[in-house]
Amino acid sequence: MKKTVFITGATSGIGKATAELFAKQGYPLVLCGRRQSRLDELNQELSSHTKVHTLNFDVRDKAAVQNAIDSLPSPFKEISILVNNAGNAHGMDTIQEGNLEDWDAMLDINVKGLLYVSKAIIPQMIANKSGHIINIGSTAGKEVYPKGNVYCASKHAVDAINQGMRMDLNQHGIRVGAVNPGLVETEFSAVRFKGDEQRAENVYKGFQALKPEDIADIIHFVVTRPYHVNIADLVVMPTAQASSTIVNKNL
Ligand code: NDP
Ligand code: 8X3
């Protein structure tokens, strides 16, 4: 029997591609997001491969997070692999022009949401003396770029939380690691630019961005290493990208 994988932000992009890959490998899945129609579609699409349970909650709502996880039926209760993926950038402004609601969204979702989900799942991993947590960070958690201020801060926080989690859970035999992608073509920029499709498309124009399937593949590699191997921190960029601000559009 394969281990149960719990994926936040499974309705789109990296989370969805990860759900699809793990489903094909036969892992029981708990898939989370806020868009119920997408959760239903995923459930229908993936149930031919594996057992799927969907949970609809906003990671910002700590009571909803705990209730959703408490509500899991017994075949899904024992979570062995947690992929902390839900998150987005909201806006891209100088600090002086930044929007307070965007700042709240990024810190509440990318940082506090990740903490709430982890806090609800870690106790049973400790009780089972096993578990694997993969935190989806970003190159934005390794460097800062102009107008990236608060998004970068949120991902730097994920980097710190990843390290802290690994230290604190070490005594319990729980593996913790981060996957930090560069530019991946998903709904990320459409969310960041609030539906301005042209602006979102321009982000990925003129070079081959990473695909969400590339990150899913890496997450699968990370979790299929032998137990004594923990990929603690991994950075992956498109070949065309050298840093947040250097992208070769002439390849
Ligand atoms: P998408 O916008 O395609 O997916 C984001 C996912 O997060 C969706 O499934 C969305 O589901 C979920 N989500 C967003 N807000 C909430 C919330 N408040 N509560 C619950 N779920 C939420 O973007 P990506 O796939 O690109 O992003 C996934 C992760 O990867 C993020 O953490 C992002 O920061 C990170 N990342 C992305 C990169 C990129 O270039 N695309 C690069 C580096 C890191 P729903 O709306 O249904 O709730
Ligand atoms: C997403 C990558 O460069 O758009 O985390 O911030 S970037």
Tab-separated table of C-alpha atoms and ligand atoms in Angstrom:
chain	number	residue	atom	x	y	z
A	1	MET	CA	0.000	0.000	0.000
A	2	LYS	CA	1.483	3.353	-1.056
A	3	LYS	CA	1.716	6.301	1.348
A	4	THR	CA	-0.967	8.983	1.432
A	5	VAL	CA	0.082	12.328	-0.076
A	6	PHE	CA	-1.568	15.579	1.046
A	7	ILE	CA	-1.189	18.413	-1.468
A	8	THR	CA	-2.271	22.003	-0.875
A	9	GLY	CA	-2.989	24.160	-3.919
A	10	ALA	CA	-3.862	21.093	-5.999
A	11	THR	CA	-6.396	22.885	-8.213
A	12	SER	CA	-3.819	24.467	-10.508
A	13	GLY	CA	-0.210	24.643	-11.663
A	14	ILE	CA	2.453	22.813	-9.675
A	15	GLY	CA	0.017	21.250	-7.201
A	16	LYS	CA	-2.245	19.896	-9.936
A	17	ALA	CA	0.660	18.447	-11.924
A	18	THR	CA	1.960	16.833	-8.737
A	19	ALA	CA	-1.460	15.338	-8.005
A	20	GLU	CA	-1.653	13.918	-11.525
A	21	LEU	CA	1.804	12.363	-11.357
A	22	PHE	CA	1.299	10.822	-7.919
A	23	ALA	CA	-2.136	9.524	-8.923
A	24	LYS	CA	-0.595	7.682	-11.867
A	25	GLN	CA	1.879	6.105	-9.427
A	26	GLY	CA	-1.040	4.904	-7.283
A	27	TYR	CA	-0.527	7.084	-4.182
A	28	PRO	CA	-3.746	7.778	-2.228
A	29	LEU	CA	-4.273	11.534	-2.400
A	30	VAL	CA	-5.787	14.299	-0.308
A	31	LEU	CA	-6.172	17.276	-2.625
A	32	CYS	CA	-6.881	20.776	-1.317
A	33	GLY	CA	-7.922	24.117	-2.737
A	34	ARG	CA	-10.758	26.623	-2.683
A	35	ARG	CA	-12.262	26.098	-6.142
A	36	GLN	CA	-14.761	23.285	-5.623
A	37	SER	CA	-15.464	22.728	-9.324
A	38	ARG	CA	-11.761	22.103	-9.939
A	39	LEU	CA	-11.548	19.771	-6.957
A	40	ASP	CA	-14.523	17.828	-8.339
A	41	GLU	CA	-12.951	17.616	-11.804
A	42	LEU	CA	-9.670	16.388	-10.319
A	43	ASN	CA	-11.471	13.840	-8.191
A	44	GLN	CA	-13.223	12.495	-11.257
A	45	GLU	CA	-10.082	12.554	-13.401
A	46	LEU	CA	-7.777	10.867	-10.888
A	47	SER	CA	-10.106	8.385	-9.203
A	48	SER	CA	-9.511	5.911	-12.021
A	49	HIS	CA	-5.862	5.733	-10.897
A	50	THR	CA	-6.063	5.927	-7.111
A	51	LYS	CA	-8.149	6.784	-4.039
A	52	VAL	CA	-8.801	10.529	-3.886
A	53	HIS	CA	-10.286	12.722	-1.170
A	54	THR	CA	-10.738	16.457	-1.699
A	55	LEU	CA	-10.808	19.192	0.937
A	56	ASN	CA	-12.049	22.710	0.298
A	57	PHE	CA	-10.577	25.287	2.662
A	58	ASP	CA	-8.732	28.584	2.642
A	59	VAL	CA	-5.296	28.088	4.201
A	60	ARG	CA	-5.680	31.527	5.855
A	61	ASP	CA	-8.530	30.237	8.010
A	62	LYS	CA	-6.900	28.318	10.862
A	63	ALA	CA	-10.164	26.823	12.163
A	64	ALA	CA	-11.153	25.699	8.657
A	65	VAL	CA	-7.723	24.117	8.172
A	66	GLN	CA	-7.975	22.159	11.422
A	67	ASN	CA	-11.612	21.131	10.830
A	68	ALA	CA	-10.874	19.952	7.306
A	69	ILE	CA	-7.941	17.828	8.445
A	70	ASP	CA	-9.898	16.469	11.424
A	71	SER	CA	-12.714	15.507	9.037
A	72	LEU	CA	-10.565	13.148	6.972
A	73	PRO	CA	-12.086	9.660	6.772
A	74	SER	CA	-9.945	6.788	8.101
A	75	PRO	CA	-8.345	5.627	4.835
A	76	PHE	CA	-6.881	9.131	4.401
A	77	LYS	CA	-6.194	10.049	8.029
A	78	GLU	CA	-2.610	8.848	8.109
A	79	ILE	CA	-0.720	11.380	5.992
A	80	SER	CA	2.827	10.352	5.150
A	81	ILE	CA	3.785	13.035	2.650
A	82	LEU	CA	2.767	16.691	2.919
A	83	VAL	CA	3.378	18.994	-0.050
A	84	ASN	CA	3.015	22.574	1.217
A	85	ASN	CA	2.400	24.191	-2.143
A	86	ALA	CA	-0.586	26.593	-1.880
A	87	GLY	CA	0.526	30.138	-2.483
A	88	ASN	CA	0.759	32.999	-4.906
A	89	ALA	CA	2.188	36.444	-5.486
A	90	HIS	CA	-0.340	39.286	-5.311
A	91	GLY	CA	0.725	42.421	-7.170
A	92	MET	CA	4.201	43.606	-8.128
A	93	ASP	CA	4.783	47.125	-6.863
A	94	THR	CA	7.520	49.177	-5.288
A	95	ILE	CA	7.380	49.153	-1.517
A	96	GLN	CA	6.109	52.746	-1.525
A	97	GLU	CA	3.240	51.860	-3.854
A	98	GLY	CA	2.451	48.487	-2.331
A	99	ASN	CA	-1.116	47.488	-1.591
A	100	LEU	CA	-1.815	46.462	2.018
A	101	GLU	CA	-4.323	43.807	0.984
A	102	ASP	CA	-1.764	42.230	-1.333
A	103	TRP	CA	0.770	42.192	1.490
A	104	ASP	CA	-1.722	40.573	3.860
A	105	ALA	CA	-2.658	37.969	1.242
A	106	MET	CA	0.956	36.951	0.583
A	107	LEU	CA	1.982	36.754	4.217
A	108	ASP	CA	-1.266	35.117	5.335
A	109	ILE	CA	-1.325	32.495	2.571
A	110	ASN	CA	2.320	31.768	1.785
A	111	VAL	CA	3.597	31.905	5.356
A	112	LYS	CA	0.797	31.538	7.915
A	113	GLY	CA	-1.240	29.171	5.749
A	114	LEU	CA	1.744	26.877	5.359
A	115	LEU	CA	2.205	26.958	9.137
A	116	TYR	CA	-1.472	26.214	9.903
A	117	VAL	CA	-1.527	23.182	7.601
A	118	SER	CA	1.782	21.894	8.959
A	119	LYS	CA	0.667	22.375	12.569
A	120	ALA	CA	-2.464	20.304	11.910
A	121	ILE	CA	-0.591	17.431	10.261
A	122	ILE	CA	2.726	17.197	12.133
A	123	PRO	CA	1.310	15.617	15.356
A	124	GLN	CA	0.266	12.444	13.572
A	125	MET	CA	3.616	12.278	11.758
A	126	ILE	CA	5.314	12.472	15.154
A	127	ALA	CA	3.007	9.774	16.525
A	128	ASN	CA	3.847	7.555	13.534
A	129	LYS	CA	7.573	8.409	13.797
A	130	SER	CA	7.656	8.997	10.065
A	131	GLY	CA	6.687	11.537	7.506
A	132	HIS	CA	8.025	13.726	4.763
A	133	ILE	CA	7.256	17.419	4.318
A	134	ILE	CA	8.088	19.197	1.073
A	135	ASN	CA	7.810	22.975	1.274
A	136	ILE	CA	7.480	24.777	-2.044
A	137	GLY	CA	9.655	27.856	-1.736
A	138	SER	CA	11.006	29.850	-4.669
A	139	THR	CA	14.088	31.492	-6.079
A	140	ALA	CA	12.296	34.508	-4.563
A	141	GLY	CA	13.181	32.957	-1.210
A	142	LYS	CA	16.855	32.908	-2.111
A	143	GLU	CA	17.227	36.399	-3.579
A	144	VAL	CA	15.210	39.612	-3.813
A	145	TYR	CA	14.245	41.388	-7.024
A	146	PRO	CA	12.863	44.901	-7.642
A	147	LYS	CA	9.139	45.130	-6.816
A	148	GLY	CA	9.302	41.611	-5.374
A	149	ASN	CA	9.646	42.936	-1.803
A	150	VAL	CA	6.815	41.241	0.130
A	151	TYR	CA	6.478	38.156	-2.087
A	152	CYS	CA	10.229	37.633	-1.670
A	153	ALA	CA	9.856	38.158	2.081
A	154	SER	CA	7.135	35.511	2.207
A	155	LYS	CA	9.332	33.015	0.378
A	156	HIS	CA	12.378	33.891	2.508
A	157	ALA	CA	10.112	33.029	5.447
A	158	VAL	CA	9.330	29.669	3.825
A	159	ASP	CA	13.089	29.095	3.514
A	160	ALA	CA	13.552	29.824	7.235
A	161	ILE	CA	10.551	27.714	8.232
A	162	ASN	CA	11.862	24.842	6.117
A	163	GLN	CA	15.183	24.943	7.975
A	164	GLY	CA	13.528	25.304	11.364
A	165	MET	CA	11.092	22.469	10.715
A	166	ARG	CA	13.930	20.195	9.697
A	167	MET	CA	15.781	20.944	12.936
A	168	ASP	CA	12.762	20.518	15.205
A	169	LEU	CA	11.467	17.352	13.523
A	170	ASN	CA	14.893	15.727	13.230
A	171	GLN	CA	14.418	13.941	16.561
A	172	HIS	CA	11.230	12.355	15.215
A	173	GLY	CA	12.728	10.931	12.018
A	174	ILE	CA	10.600	13.170	9.812
A	175	ARG	CA	12.167	14.315	6.554
A	176	VAL	CA	11.783	17.998	5.664
A	177	GLY	CA	12.983	19.708	2.512
A	178	ALA	CA	12.207	22.548	0.129
A	179	VAL	CA	11.889	22.705	-3.625
A	180	ASN	CA	12.569	26.254	-4.851
A	181	PRO	CA	11.590	26.846	-8.479
A	182	GLY	CA	12.394	29.781	-10.717
A	183	LEU	CA	9.956	30.742	-13.471
A	184	VAL	CA	7.225	28.114	-13.957
A	185	GLU	CA	4.370	28.757	-16.377
A	186	THR	CA	1.181	28.304	-14.331
A	187	GLU	CA	-1.662	30.581	-13.242
A	188	PHE	CA	0.847	32.304	-10.951
A	189	SER	CA	1.280	35.463	-13.061
A	190	ALA	CA	-2.437	35.694	-13.899
A	191	VAL	CA	-3.084	35.785	-10.137
A	192	ARG	CA	-0.208	38.183	-9.507
A	193	PHE	CA	-1.442	40.613	-12.183
A	194	LYS	CA	-5.094	40.142	-11.195
A	195	GLY	CA	-6.316	38.717	-14.480
A	196	ASP	CA	-4.275	40.977	-16.821
A	197	GLU	CA	-3.627	38.115	-19.245
A	198	GLN	CA	-1.335	40.046	-21.565
A	199	ARG	CA	0.946	41.040	-18.720
A	200	ALA	CA	0.904	37.486	-17.373
A	201	GLU	CA	1.735	35.976	-20.774
A	202	ASN	CA	4.640	38.383	-21.237
A	203	VAL	CA	6.385	36.924	-18.182
A	204	TYR	CA	6.919	33.624	-20.032
A	205	LYS	CA	7.429	35.012	-23.563
A	206	GLY	CA	10.616	34.478	-25.537
A	207	PHE	CA	12.122	31.608	-23.542
A	208	GLN	CA	11.224	28.110	-22.391
A	209	ALA	CA	9.887	28.442	-18.849
A	210	LEU	CA	9.652	25.452	-16.542
A	211	LYS	CA	6.417	23.479	-16.803
A	212	PRO	CA	4.488	22.473	-13.681
A	213	GLU	CA	5.201	18.852	-14.690
A	214	ASP	CA	8.947	19.551	-14.332
A	215	ILE	CA	8.411	20.453	-10.676
A	216	ALA	CA	6.066	17.515	-10.104
A	217	ASP	CA	8.782	15.233	-11.438
A	218	ILE	CA	11.293	16.705	-8.983
A	219	ILE	CA	8.886	16.363	-6.059
A	220	HIS	CA	8.392	12.723	-7.046
A	221	PHE	CA	12.189	12.245	-7.163
A	222	VAL	CA	12.510	13.838	-3.712
A	223	VAL	CA	9.954	11.547	-2.073
A	224	THR	CA	11.168	8.367	-3.749
A	225	ARG	CA	14.714	8.570	-2.369
A	226	PRO	CA	15.574	5.900	0.200
A	227	TYR	CA	14.636	6.853	3.765
A	228	HIS	CA	18.231	7.769	4.705
A	229	VAL	CA	18.339	10.408	1.924
A	230	ASN	CA	16.703	13.778	2.577
A	231	ILE	CA	16.847	16.403	-0.184
A	232	ALA	CA	17.018	19.352	2.185
A	233	ASP	CA	16.913	22.251	-0.245
A	234	LEU	CA	16.750	22.260	-4.021
A	235	VAL	CA	16.770	25.210	-6.454
A	236	VAL	CA	15.621	24.689	-10.043
A	237	MET	CA	15.441	27.255	-12.841
A	238	PRO	CA	14.752	27.134	-16.547
A	239	THR	CA	18.013	26.844	-18.501
A	240	ALA	CA	17.303	30.326	-19.848
A	241	GLN	CA	17.221	31.777	-16.327
A	242	ALA	CA	20.331	32.624	-14.307
A	243	SER	CA	18.706	34.673	-11.525
A	244	SER	CA	15.421	36.449	-10.852
A	245	THR	CA	16.497	39.302	-13.129
A	246	ILE	CA	18.597	37.500	-15.749
A	247	VAL	CA	16.606	35.571	-18.339
A	248	ASN	CA	18.154	34.859	-21.735
A	249	LYS	CA	15.494	35.381	-24.374
A	250	ASN	CA	17.944	34.661	-27.223
A	251	LEU	CA	18.496	30.936	-26.700
B	1	NDP	P1	-1.084	28.634	-9.353
B	1	NDP	O1	-1.720	29.973	-9.237
B	1	NDP	O2	-1.230	27.907	-10.642
B	1	NDP	O3	-1.580	27.690	-8.165
B	1	NDP	C1	-1.729	28.183	-6.852
B	1	NDP	C2	-2.501	27.161	-6.020
B	1	NDP	O4	-2.567	27.642	-4.670
B	1	NDP	C3	-3.909	26.958	-6.517
B	1	NDP	O5	-4.222	25.591	-6.499
B	1	NDP	C4	-4.758	27.722	-5.508
B	1	NDP	O6	-6.012	27.069	-5.344
B	1	NDP	C5	-3.922	27.579	-4.232
B	1	NDP	N1	-4.193	28.663	-3.291
B	1	NDP	C6	-3.919	29.984	-3.472
B	1	NDP	N2	-4.381	30.690	-2.419
B	1	NDP	C7	-4.966	29.798	-1.571
B	1	NDP	C8	-5.628	29.927	-0.329
B	1	NDP	N3	-5.812	31.125	0.257
B	1	NDP	N4	-6.106	28.812	0.272
B	1	NDP	C9	-5.959	27.610	-0.318
B	1	NDP	N5	-5.314	27.414	-1.496
B	1	NDP	C10	-4.845	28.505	-2.118
B	1	NDP	O7	0.476	28.866	-9.035
B	1	NDP	P2	1.722	27.860	-8.951
B	1	NDP	O8	1.341	26.474	-9.214
B	1	NDP	O9	2.790	28.475	-9.755
B	1	NDP	O10	2.124	28.070	-7.423
B	1	NDP	C11	2.252	27.016	-6.490
B	1	NDP	C12	3.373	27.352	-5.526
B	1	NDP	O11	4.595	27.456	-6.239
B	1	NDP	C13	3.202	28.683	-4.795
B	1	NDP	O12	3.608	28.511	-3.450
B	1	NDP	C14	4.159	29.610	-5.534
B	1	NDP	O13	4.601	30.657	-4.717
B	1	NDP	C15	5.261	28.641	-5.867
B	1	NDP	N6	6.161	29.030	-6.941
B	1	NDP	C16	5.674	29.311	-8.197
B	1	NDP	C17	6.546	29.668	-9.201
B	1	NDP	C18	6.112	30.045	-10.569
B	1	NDP	O14	6.897	30.657	-11.312
B	1	NDP	N7	4.916	29.712	-10.987
B	1	NDP	C19	7.997	29.702	-8.953
B	1	NDP	C20	8.383	29.417	-7.600
B	1	NDP	C21	7.482	29.076	-6.648
B	1	NDP	P3	-7.432	27.785	-5.181
B	1	NDP	O15	-7.377	29.094	-5.914
B	1	NDP	O16	-8.402	26.789	-5.758
B	1	NDP	O17	-7.574	27.937	-3.714
B	2	8X3	C1	7.871	32.630	-8.469
B	2	8X3	C2	9.115	32.987	-9.189
B	2	8X3	O1	10.513	34.967	-10.011
B	2	8X3	O2	8.113	35.099	-10.300
B	2	8X3	O3	8.118	32.323	-7.133
B	2	8X3	O4	9.106	35.344	-8.112
B	2	8X3	S1	9.209	34.677	-9.391
